[in-house]
CSV table of C-alpha atoms and ligand atoms in Angstrom, one decimal:
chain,number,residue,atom,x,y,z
A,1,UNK,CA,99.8,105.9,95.2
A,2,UNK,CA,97.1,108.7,95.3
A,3,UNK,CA,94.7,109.1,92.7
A,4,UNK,CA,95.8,112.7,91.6
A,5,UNK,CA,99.7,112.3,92.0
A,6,UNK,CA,101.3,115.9,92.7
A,7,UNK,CA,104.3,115.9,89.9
A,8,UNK,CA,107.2,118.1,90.6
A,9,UNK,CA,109.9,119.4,88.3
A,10,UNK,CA,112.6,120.3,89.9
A,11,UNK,CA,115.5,122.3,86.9
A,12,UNK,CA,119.5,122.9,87.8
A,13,UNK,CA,122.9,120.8,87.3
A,14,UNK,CA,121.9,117.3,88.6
A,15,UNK,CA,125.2,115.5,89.9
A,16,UNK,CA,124.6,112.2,91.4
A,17,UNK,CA,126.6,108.2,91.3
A,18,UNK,CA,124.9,105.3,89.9
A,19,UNK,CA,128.4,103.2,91.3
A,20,UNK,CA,131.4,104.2,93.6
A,21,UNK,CA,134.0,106.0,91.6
A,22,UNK,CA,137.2,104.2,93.2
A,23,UNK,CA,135.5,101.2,91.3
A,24,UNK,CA,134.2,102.4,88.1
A,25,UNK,CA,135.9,105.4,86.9
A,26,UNK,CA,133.9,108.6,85.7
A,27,UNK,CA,131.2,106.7,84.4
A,28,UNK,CA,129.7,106.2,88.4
A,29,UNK,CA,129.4,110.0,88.2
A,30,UNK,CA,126.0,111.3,86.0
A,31,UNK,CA,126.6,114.9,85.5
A,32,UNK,CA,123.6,116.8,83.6
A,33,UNK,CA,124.5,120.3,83.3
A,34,UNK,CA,120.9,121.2,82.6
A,35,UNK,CA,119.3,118.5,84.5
A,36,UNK,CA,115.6,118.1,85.0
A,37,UNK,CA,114.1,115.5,88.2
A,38,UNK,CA,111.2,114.3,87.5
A,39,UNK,CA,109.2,113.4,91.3
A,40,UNK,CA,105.6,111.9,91.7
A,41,UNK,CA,104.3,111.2,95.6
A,42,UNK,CA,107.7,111.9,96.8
A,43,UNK,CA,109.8,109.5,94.4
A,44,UNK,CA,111.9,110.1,91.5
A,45,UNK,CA,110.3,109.0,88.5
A,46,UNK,CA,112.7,110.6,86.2
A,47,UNK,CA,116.2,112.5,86.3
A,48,UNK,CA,117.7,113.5,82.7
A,49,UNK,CA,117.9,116.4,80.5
A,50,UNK,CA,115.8,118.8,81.0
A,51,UNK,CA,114.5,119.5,77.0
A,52,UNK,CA,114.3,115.7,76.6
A,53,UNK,CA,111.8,115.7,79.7
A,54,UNK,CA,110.3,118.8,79.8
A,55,UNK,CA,108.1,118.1,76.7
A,56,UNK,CA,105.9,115.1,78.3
A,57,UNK,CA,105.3,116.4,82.1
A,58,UNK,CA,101.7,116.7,82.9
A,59,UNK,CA,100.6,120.2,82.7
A,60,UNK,CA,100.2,120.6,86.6
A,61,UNK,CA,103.6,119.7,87.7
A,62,UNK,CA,104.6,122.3,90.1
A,63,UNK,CA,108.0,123.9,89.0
A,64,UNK,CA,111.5,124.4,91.2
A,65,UNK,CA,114.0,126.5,89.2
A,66,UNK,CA,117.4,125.7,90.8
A,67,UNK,CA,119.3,126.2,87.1
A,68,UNK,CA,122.4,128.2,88.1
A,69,UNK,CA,123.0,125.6,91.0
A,70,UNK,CA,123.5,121.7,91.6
A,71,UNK,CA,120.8,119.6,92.5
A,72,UNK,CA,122.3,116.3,94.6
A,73,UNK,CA,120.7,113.8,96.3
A,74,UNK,CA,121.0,114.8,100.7
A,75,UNK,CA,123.6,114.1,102.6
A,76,UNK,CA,124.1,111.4,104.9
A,77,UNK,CA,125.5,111.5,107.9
A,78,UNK,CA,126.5,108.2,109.2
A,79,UNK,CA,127.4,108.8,112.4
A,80,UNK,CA,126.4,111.4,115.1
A,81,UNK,CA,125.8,112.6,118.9
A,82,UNK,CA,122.6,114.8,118.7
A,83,UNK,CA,122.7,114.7,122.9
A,84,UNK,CA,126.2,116.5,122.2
A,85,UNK,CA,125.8,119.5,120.3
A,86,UNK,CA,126.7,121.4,123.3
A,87,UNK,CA,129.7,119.9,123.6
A,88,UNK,CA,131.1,120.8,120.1
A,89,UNK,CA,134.0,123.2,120.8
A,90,UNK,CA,135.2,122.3,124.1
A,91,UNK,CA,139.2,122.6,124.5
A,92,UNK,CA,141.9,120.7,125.0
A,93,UNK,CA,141.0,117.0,125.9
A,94,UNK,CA,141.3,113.5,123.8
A,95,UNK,CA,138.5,110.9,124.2
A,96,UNK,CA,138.2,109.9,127.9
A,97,UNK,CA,138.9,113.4,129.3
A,98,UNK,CA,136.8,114.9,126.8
A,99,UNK,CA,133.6,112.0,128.0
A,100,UNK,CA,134.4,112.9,131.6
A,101,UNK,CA,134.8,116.5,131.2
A,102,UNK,CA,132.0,117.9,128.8
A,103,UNK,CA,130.2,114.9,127.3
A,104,UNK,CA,128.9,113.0,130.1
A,105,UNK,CA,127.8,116.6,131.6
A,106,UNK,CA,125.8,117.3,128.2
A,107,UNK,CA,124.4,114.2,128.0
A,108,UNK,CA,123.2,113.9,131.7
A,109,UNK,CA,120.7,117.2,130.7
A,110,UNK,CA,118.2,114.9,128.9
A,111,UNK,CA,117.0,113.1,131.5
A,112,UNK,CA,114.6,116.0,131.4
A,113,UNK,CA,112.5,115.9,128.4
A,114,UNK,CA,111.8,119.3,127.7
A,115,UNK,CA,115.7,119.9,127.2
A,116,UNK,CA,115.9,117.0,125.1
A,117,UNK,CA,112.7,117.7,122.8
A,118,UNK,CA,114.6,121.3,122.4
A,119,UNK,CA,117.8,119.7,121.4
A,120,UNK,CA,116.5,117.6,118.9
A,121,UNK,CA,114.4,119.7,117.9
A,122,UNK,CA,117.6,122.2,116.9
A,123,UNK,CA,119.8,119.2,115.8
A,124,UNK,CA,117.1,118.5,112.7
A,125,UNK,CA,116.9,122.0,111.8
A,126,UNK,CA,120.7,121.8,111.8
A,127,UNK,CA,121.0,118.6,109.8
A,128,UNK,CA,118.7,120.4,107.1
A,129,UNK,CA,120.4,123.5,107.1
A,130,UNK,CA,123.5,121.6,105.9
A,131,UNK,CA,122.0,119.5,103.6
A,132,UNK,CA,121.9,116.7,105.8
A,133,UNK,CA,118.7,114.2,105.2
A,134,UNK,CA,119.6,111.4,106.4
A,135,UNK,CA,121.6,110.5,109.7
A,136,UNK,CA,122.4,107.9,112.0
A,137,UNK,CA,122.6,109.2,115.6
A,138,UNK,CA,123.3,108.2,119.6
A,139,UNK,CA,120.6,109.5,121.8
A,140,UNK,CA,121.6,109.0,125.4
A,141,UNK,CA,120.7,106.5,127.8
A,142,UNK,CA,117.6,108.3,128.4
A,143,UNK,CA,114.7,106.6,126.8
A,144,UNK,CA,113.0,110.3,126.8
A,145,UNK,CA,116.1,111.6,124.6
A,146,UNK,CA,115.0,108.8,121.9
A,147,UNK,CA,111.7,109.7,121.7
A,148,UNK,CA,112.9,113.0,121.4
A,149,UNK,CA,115.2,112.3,117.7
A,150,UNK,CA,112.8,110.0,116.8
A,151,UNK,CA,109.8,112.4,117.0
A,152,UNK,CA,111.6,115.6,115.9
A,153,UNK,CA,112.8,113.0,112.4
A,154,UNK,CA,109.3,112.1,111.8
A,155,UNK,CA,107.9,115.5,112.2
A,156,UNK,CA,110.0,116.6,109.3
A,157,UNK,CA,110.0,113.5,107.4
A,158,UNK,CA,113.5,112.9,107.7
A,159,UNK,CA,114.7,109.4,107.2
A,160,UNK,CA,116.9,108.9,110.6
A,161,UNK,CA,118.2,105.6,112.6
A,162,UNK,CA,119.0,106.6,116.6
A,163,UNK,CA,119.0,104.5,119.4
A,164,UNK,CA,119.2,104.8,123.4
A,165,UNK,CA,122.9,104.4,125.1
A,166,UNK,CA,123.7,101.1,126.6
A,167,UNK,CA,126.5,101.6,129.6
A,168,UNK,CA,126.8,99.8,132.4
A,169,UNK,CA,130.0,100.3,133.8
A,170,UNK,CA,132.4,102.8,133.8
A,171,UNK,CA,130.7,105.4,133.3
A,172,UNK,CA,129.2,108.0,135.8
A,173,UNK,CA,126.4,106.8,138.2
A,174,UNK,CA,124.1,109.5,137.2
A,175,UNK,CA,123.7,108.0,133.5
A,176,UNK,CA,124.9,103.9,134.5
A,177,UNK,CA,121.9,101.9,134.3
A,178,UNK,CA,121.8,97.6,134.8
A,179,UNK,CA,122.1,95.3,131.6
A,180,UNK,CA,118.3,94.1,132.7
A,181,UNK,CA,116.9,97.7,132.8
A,182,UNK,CA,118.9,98.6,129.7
A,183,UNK,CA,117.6,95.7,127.5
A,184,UNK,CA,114.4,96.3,128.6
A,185,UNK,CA,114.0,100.1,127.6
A,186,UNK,CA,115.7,99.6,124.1
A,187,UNK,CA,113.1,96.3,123.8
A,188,UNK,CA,110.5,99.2,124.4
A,189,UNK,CA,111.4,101.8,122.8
A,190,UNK,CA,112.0,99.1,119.3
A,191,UNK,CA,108.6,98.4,119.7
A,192,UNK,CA,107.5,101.9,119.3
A,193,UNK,CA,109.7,103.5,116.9
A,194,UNK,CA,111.2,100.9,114.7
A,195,UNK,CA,110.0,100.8,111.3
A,196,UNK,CA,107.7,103.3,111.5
A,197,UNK,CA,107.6,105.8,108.4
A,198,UNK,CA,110.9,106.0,107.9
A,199,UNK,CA,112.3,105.4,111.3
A,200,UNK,CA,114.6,102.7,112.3
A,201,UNK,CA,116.6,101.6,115.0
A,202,UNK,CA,119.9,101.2,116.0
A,203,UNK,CA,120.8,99.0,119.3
A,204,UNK,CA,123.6,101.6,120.7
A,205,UNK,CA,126.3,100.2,123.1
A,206,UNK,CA,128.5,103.5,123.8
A,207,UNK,CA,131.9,101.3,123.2
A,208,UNK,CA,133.5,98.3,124.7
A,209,UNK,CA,134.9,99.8,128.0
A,210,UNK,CA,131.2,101.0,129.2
A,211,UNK,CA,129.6,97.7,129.0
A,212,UNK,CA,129.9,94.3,130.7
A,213,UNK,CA,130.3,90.9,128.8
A,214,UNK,CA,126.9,90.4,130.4
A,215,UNK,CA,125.2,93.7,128.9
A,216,UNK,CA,127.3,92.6,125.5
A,217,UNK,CA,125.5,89.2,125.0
A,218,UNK,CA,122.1,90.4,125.8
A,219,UNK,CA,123.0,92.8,122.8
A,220,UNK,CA,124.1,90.2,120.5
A,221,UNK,CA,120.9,88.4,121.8
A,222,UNK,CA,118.7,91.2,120.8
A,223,UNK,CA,119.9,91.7,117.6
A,224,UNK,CA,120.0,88.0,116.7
A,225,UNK,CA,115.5,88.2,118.2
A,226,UNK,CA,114.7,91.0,115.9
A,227,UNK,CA,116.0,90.9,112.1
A,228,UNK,CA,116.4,94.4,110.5
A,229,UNK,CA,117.9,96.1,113.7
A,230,UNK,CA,121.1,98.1,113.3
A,231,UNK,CA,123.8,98.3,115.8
A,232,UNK,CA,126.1,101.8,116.3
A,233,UNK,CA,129.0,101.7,118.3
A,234,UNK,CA,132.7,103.0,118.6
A,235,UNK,CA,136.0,101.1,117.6
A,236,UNK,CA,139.2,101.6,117.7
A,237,UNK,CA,139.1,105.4,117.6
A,238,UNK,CA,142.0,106.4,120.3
A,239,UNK,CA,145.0,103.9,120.8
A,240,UNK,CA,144.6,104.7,125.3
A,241,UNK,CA,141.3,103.7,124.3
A,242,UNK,CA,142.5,100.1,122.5
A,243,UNK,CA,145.0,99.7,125.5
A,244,UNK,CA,142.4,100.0,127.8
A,245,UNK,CA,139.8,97.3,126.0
A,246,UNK,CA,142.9,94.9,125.8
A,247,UNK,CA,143.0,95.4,129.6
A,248,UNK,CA,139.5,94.6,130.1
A,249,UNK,CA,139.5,91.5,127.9
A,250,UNK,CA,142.4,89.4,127.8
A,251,UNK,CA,141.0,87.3,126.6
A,252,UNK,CA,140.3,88.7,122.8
A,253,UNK,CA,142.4,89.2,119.9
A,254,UNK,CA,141.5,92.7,120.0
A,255,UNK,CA,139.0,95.0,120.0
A,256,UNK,CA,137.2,93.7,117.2
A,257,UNK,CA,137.5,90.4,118.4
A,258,UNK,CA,135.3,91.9,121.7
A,259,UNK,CA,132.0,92.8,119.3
A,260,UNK,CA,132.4,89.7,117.4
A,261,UNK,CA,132.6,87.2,120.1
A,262,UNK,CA,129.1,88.7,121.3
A,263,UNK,CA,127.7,88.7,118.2
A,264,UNK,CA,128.1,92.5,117.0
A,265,UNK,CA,129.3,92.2,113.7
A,266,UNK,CA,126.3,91.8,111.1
A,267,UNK,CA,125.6,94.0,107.8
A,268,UNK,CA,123.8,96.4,109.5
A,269,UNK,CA,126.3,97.4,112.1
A,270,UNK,CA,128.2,100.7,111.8
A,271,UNK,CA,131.6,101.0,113.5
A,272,UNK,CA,132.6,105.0,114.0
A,273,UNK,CA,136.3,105.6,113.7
A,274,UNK,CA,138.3,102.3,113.1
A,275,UNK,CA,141.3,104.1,113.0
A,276,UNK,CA,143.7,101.5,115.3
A,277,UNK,CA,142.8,98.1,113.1
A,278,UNK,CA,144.7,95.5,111.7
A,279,UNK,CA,144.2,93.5,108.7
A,280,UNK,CA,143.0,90.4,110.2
A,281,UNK,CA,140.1,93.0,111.5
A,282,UNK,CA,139.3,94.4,108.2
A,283,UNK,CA,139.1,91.0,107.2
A,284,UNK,CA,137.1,90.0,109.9
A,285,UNK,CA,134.8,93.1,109.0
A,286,UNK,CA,134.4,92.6,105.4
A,287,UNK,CA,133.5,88.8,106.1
A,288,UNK,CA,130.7,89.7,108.4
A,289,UNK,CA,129.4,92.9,105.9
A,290,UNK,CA,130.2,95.6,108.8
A,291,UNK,CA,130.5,99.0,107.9
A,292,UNK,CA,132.7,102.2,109.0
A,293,UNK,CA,131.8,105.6,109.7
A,294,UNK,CA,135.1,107.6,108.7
A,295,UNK,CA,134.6,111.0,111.1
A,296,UNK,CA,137.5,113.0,110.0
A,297,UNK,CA,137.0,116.1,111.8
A,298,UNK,CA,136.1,114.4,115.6
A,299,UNK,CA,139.7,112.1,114.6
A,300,UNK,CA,141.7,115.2,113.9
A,301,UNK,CA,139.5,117.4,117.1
A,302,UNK,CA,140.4,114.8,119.4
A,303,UNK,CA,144.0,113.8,118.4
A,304,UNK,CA,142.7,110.3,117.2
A,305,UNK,CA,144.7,109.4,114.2
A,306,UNK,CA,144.5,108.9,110.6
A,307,UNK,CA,142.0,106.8,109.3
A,308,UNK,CA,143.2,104.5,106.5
A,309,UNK,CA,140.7,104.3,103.7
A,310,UNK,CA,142.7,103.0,100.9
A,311,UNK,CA,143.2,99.9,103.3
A,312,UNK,CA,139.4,99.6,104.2
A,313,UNK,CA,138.8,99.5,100.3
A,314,UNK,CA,141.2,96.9,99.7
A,315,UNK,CA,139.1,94.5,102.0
A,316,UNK,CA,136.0,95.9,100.3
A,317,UNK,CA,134.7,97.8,103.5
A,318,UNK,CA,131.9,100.0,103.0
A,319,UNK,CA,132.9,103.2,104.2
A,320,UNK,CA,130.3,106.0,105.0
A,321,UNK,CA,131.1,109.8,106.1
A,322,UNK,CA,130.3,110.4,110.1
A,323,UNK,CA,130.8,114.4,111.5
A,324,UNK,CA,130.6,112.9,115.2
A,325,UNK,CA,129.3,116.1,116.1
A,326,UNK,CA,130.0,117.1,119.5
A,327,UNK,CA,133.5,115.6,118.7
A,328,UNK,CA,133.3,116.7,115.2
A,329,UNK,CA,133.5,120.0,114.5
A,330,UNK,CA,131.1,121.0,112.1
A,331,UNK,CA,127.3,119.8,111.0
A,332,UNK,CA,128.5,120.3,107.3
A,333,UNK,CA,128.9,116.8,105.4
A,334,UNK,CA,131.3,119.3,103.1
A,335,UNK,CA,133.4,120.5,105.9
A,336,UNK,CA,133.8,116.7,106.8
A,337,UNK,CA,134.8,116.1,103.1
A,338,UNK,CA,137.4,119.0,103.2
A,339,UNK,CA,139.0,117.6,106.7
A,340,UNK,CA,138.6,113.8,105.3
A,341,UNK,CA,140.8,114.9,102.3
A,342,UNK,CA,144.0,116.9,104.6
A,343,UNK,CA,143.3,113.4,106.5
A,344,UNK,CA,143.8,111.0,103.8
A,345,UNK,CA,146.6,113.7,102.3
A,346,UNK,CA,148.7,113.1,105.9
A,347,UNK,CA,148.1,109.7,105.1
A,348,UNK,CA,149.8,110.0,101.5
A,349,UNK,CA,146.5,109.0,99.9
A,350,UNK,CA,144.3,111.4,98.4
A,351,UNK,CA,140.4,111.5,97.6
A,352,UNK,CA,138.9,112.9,94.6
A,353,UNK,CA,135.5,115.3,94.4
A,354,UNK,CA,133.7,112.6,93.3
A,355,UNK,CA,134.5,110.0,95.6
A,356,UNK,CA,134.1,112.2,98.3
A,357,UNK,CA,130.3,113.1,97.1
A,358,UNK,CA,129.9,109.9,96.3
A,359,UNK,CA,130.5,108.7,100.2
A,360,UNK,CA,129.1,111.4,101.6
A,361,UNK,CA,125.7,110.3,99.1
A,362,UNK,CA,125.5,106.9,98.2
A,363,UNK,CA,128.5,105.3,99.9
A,364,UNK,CA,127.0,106.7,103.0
A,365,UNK,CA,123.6,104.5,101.6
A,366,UNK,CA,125.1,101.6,101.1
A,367,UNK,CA,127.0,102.0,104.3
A,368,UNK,CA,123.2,101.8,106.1
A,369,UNK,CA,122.3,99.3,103.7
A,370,UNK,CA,119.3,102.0,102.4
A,371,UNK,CA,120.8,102.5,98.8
A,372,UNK,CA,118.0,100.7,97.5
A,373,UNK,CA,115.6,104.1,98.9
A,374,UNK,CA,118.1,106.8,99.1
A,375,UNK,CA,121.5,108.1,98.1
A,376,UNK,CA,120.8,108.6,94.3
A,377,UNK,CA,118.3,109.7,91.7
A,378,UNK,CA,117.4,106.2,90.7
A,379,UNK,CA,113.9,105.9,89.7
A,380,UNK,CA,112.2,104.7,92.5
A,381,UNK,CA,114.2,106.1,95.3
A,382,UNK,CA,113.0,109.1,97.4
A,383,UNK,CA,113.3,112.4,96.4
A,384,UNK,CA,115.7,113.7,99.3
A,385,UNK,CA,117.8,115.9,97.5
A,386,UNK,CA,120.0,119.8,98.3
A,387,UNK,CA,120.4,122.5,96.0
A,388,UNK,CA,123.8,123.7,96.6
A,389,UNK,CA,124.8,127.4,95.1
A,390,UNK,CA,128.5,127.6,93.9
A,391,UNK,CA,128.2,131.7,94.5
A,392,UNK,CA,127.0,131.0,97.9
A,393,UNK,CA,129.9,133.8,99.3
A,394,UNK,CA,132.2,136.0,97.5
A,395,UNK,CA,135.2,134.0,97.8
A,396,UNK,CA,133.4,130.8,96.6
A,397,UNK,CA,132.2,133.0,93.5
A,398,UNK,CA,135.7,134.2,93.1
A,399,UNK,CA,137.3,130.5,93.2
A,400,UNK,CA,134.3,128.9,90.9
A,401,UNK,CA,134.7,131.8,88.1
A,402,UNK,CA,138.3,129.9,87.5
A,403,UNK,CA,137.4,126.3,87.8
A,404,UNK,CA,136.9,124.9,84.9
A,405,UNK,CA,135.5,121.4,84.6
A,406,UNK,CA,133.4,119.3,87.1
A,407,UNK,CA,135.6,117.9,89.2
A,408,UNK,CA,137.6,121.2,89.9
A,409,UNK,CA,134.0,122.7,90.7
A,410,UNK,CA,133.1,120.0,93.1
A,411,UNK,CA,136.7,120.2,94.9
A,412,UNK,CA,136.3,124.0,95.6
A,413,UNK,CA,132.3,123.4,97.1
A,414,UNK,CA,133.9,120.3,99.7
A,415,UNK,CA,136.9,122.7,100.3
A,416,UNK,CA,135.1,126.0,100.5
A,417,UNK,CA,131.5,125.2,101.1
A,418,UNK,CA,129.8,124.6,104.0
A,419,UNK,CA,126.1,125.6,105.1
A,420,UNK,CA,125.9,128.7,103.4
A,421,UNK,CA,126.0,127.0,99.9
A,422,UNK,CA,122.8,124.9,100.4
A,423,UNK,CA,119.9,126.9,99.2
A,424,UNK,CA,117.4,124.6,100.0
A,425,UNK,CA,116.7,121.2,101.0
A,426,UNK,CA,114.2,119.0,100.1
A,427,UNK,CA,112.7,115.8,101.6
A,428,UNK,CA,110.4,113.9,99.6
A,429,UNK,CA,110.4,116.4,97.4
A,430,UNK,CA,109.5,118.9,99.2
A,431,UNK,CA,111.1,121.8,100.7
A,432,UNK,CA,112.1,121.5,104.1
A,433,UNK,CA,114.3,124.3,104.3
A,434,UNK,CA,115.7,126.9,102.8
A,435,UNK,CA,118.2,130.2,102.5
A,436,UNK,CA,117.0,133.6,101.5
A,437,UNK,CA,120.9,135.3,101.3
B,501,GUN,N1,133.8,106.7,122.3
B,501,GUN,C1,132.8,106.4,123.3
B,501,GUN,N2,131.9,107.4,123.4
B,501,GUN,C2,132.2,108.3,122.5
B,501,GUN,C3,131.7,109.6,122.1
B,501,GUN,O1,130.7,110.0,122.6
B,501,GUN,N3,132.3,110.3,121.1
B,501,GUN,C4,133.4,109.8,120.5
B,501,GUN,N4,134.0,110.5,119.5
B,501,GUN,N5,134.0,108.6,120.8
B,501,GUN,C5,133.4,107.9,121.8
B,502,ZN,ZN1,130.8,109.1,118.1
């Protein structure tokens, strides 16, 4: 803490969970129409009514006037390519075309470091844009393309958890690499980037087909060396894809059964997808603290399937929100919450505006295991928060001018909003980017 701590005020409707909705009701969601945050060196130290705080700030607090519009804590994304943004939008292929085809292409360009400090570079800006403040991304097997994310994150403060690609078989030559040299660059590139400011990072095998048992124990070797690491990967996204891992390992129960035989399956390990489990996995899951990354608009993209969240939350899964970009289609955490509902409707379940903010806020913390820093406006935690404006396009205008209560308003942002409703967005209280439409 500084001597002279800067103070900002920062005035609009603050919406944010103290608990997950499915759980406890309404009361998880604190709604302050005219809401006042209250944030000293980058920390919230208050968030209430605005005429019951306004009265005691220090005199030199600096002032943000977002009344009019809804003040929520960022995003987070809990899954995401950022070696892939050129491959968002490519027809007609499910998962192992779509690698082959336009994925593997994309990612073989950041073996140069230019392109990949570009990339990244444009991925942040994008994150931000959308309201996106926190992510957990895939870099590619290039140890250039993490220092890359990792750089471009700290350079804007971001809070972000990345990690170099692990394949060593079946995958092309141009980006397969031995289980030796792969442990050794991630070993390395821990070392630099792990824990620093608000970096951490993720040990990244692509998925079970593009590694060898060998490659897979060194993993579950590494994470068992270093405590705190996380571990991204994919599971059971496509059901080719769960046929083809049965056919590789006869030996397992299933898929699952692969990551947890090596030792993959810890609290801080994020499984995209999950779509093609059974309850023995879940179970398996929940007893190990693993997490999910639902990634509704990549599933429906790609012809995956429908994920099943009422079943994750019966086995007490944490569940984070994941666009998958270049699979996913969209950068927006509110276009993922407008697909994530048609997907749960096809699925005769539904999701409610609050839970969906709530995952895609501090579900999506508590999926990462950082709810304790971000993901509400807890004293304490860091100010990452979005300003989101419910007039952001005539339609939306047109639409909110008939809503009448909260949760109507929030359902028309996640089904009509995407990037052009965030008016700003702040990291540690600070700006870090904003609209002038
Ligand atoms: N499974 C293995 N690699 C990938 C990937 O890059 N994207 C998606 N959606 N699934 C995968
Ligand atoms: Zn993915």
């Amino acid at each position: 803490m500084s001597a002279h701590p800067s103070f900002l005020a920062v005035r609009g409707e603050v919406v944010h969970f103290t608990a997950d909705p499915a759980e406890q009701g309404e009361s998880a969601c604190e709604h302050i129409p005219d809401g006042l945050l209250v944030i000293s060196d980058g920390h919230v130290l208050h968030c209430g009514p605005a005429n019951a705080l306004l009265p005691n700030l220090p005199t030199d607090a600096r002032h943000f006037d977002y009344r009019g519009k809804l003040i929520l804590p960022g995003f987070i994304d809990t899954h995401t390519h950022y070696a892939q943004t050129a491959a968002l939008a490519s027809h007609g292929e499910q998962l192992t075309a779509w690698l082959e085809k336009y994925t593997f292409p994309a990612e073989r360009q950041f073996a140069n470091p230019a392109h990949a400090a570009a990339e990244a570079n444009f991925f942040c800006d994008q994150l931000l844009r959308n309201g996106t403040t926190t992510a957990m991304a895939f870099a590619t097997v290039h140890p250039a393309s993490v220092d890359a994310i990792f750089a471009a994150a700290h350079a804007r403060q971001m809070r972000l958890i990345a990690g170099k690609v692990l394949m060593d078989r079946n995958c092309p030559a141009y980006l397969h690499e031995d289980a030796d040299t792969g442990d050794a660059h991630t070993r390395a590139l821990i070392e630099k980037w792990h824990g620093r400011a608000r970096l951490a990072y993720a040990v990244t095998p692509r998925f079970v087909p593009t590694s060898t048992p060998e490659q897979l124990r060194r993993i579950g070797r590494l994470l068992a060396d270093i405590p705190g690491l996380y571990l991204q990967s994919h599971l059971a996204e496509q059901r080719a894809e769960v046929a083809w891992v049965a056919k590789l390992h006869p030996e397992a129960r299933s898929y699952l059964d692969v990551y947890e035989r090596h030792g993959l399956l810890g609290a801080r390990s994020l499984y995209a997808h999950c779509i093609w489990l059974d309850d023995e996995d879940r179970r398996r899951m929940a007893l190990h603290g693993a997490a999910v990354s639902f990634c509704p608009t990549s599933n429906l993209f790609l012809g995956s399937g429908l994920f099943d969240l009422a079943r994750a939350r019966q086995f007490g899964l944490r569940v984070g929100l994941g666009t998958d970009i270049g699979a996913g289609t969209s950068f927006s955490l509110l276009q993922t919450l407008n697909e994530a509902y048609k997907v749960l409707q096809l699925g005769g379940q539904t999701l409610t505006p609050e839970q969906g903010f709530y995952i895609a806020t501090l579900g999506g913390a508590r999926a990462l295991c950082l709810d304790e820093f971000i993901g509400s406006f807890a004293a304490g935690r860091e100010a990452d928060f979005i300003v989101l404006d419910p007039k952001a396009t005539p339609l939306l205008e047109y639409r909110m001018s008939r809503a009448t209560t909260r949760t109507e308003r929030l359902f028309v942002l996640m089904t009509l909003g995407d990037d052009r409703c965030v008016a700003a967005t702040h990291i540690l209280g600070e700006p870090a980017s904003t609209r002038h439409t």
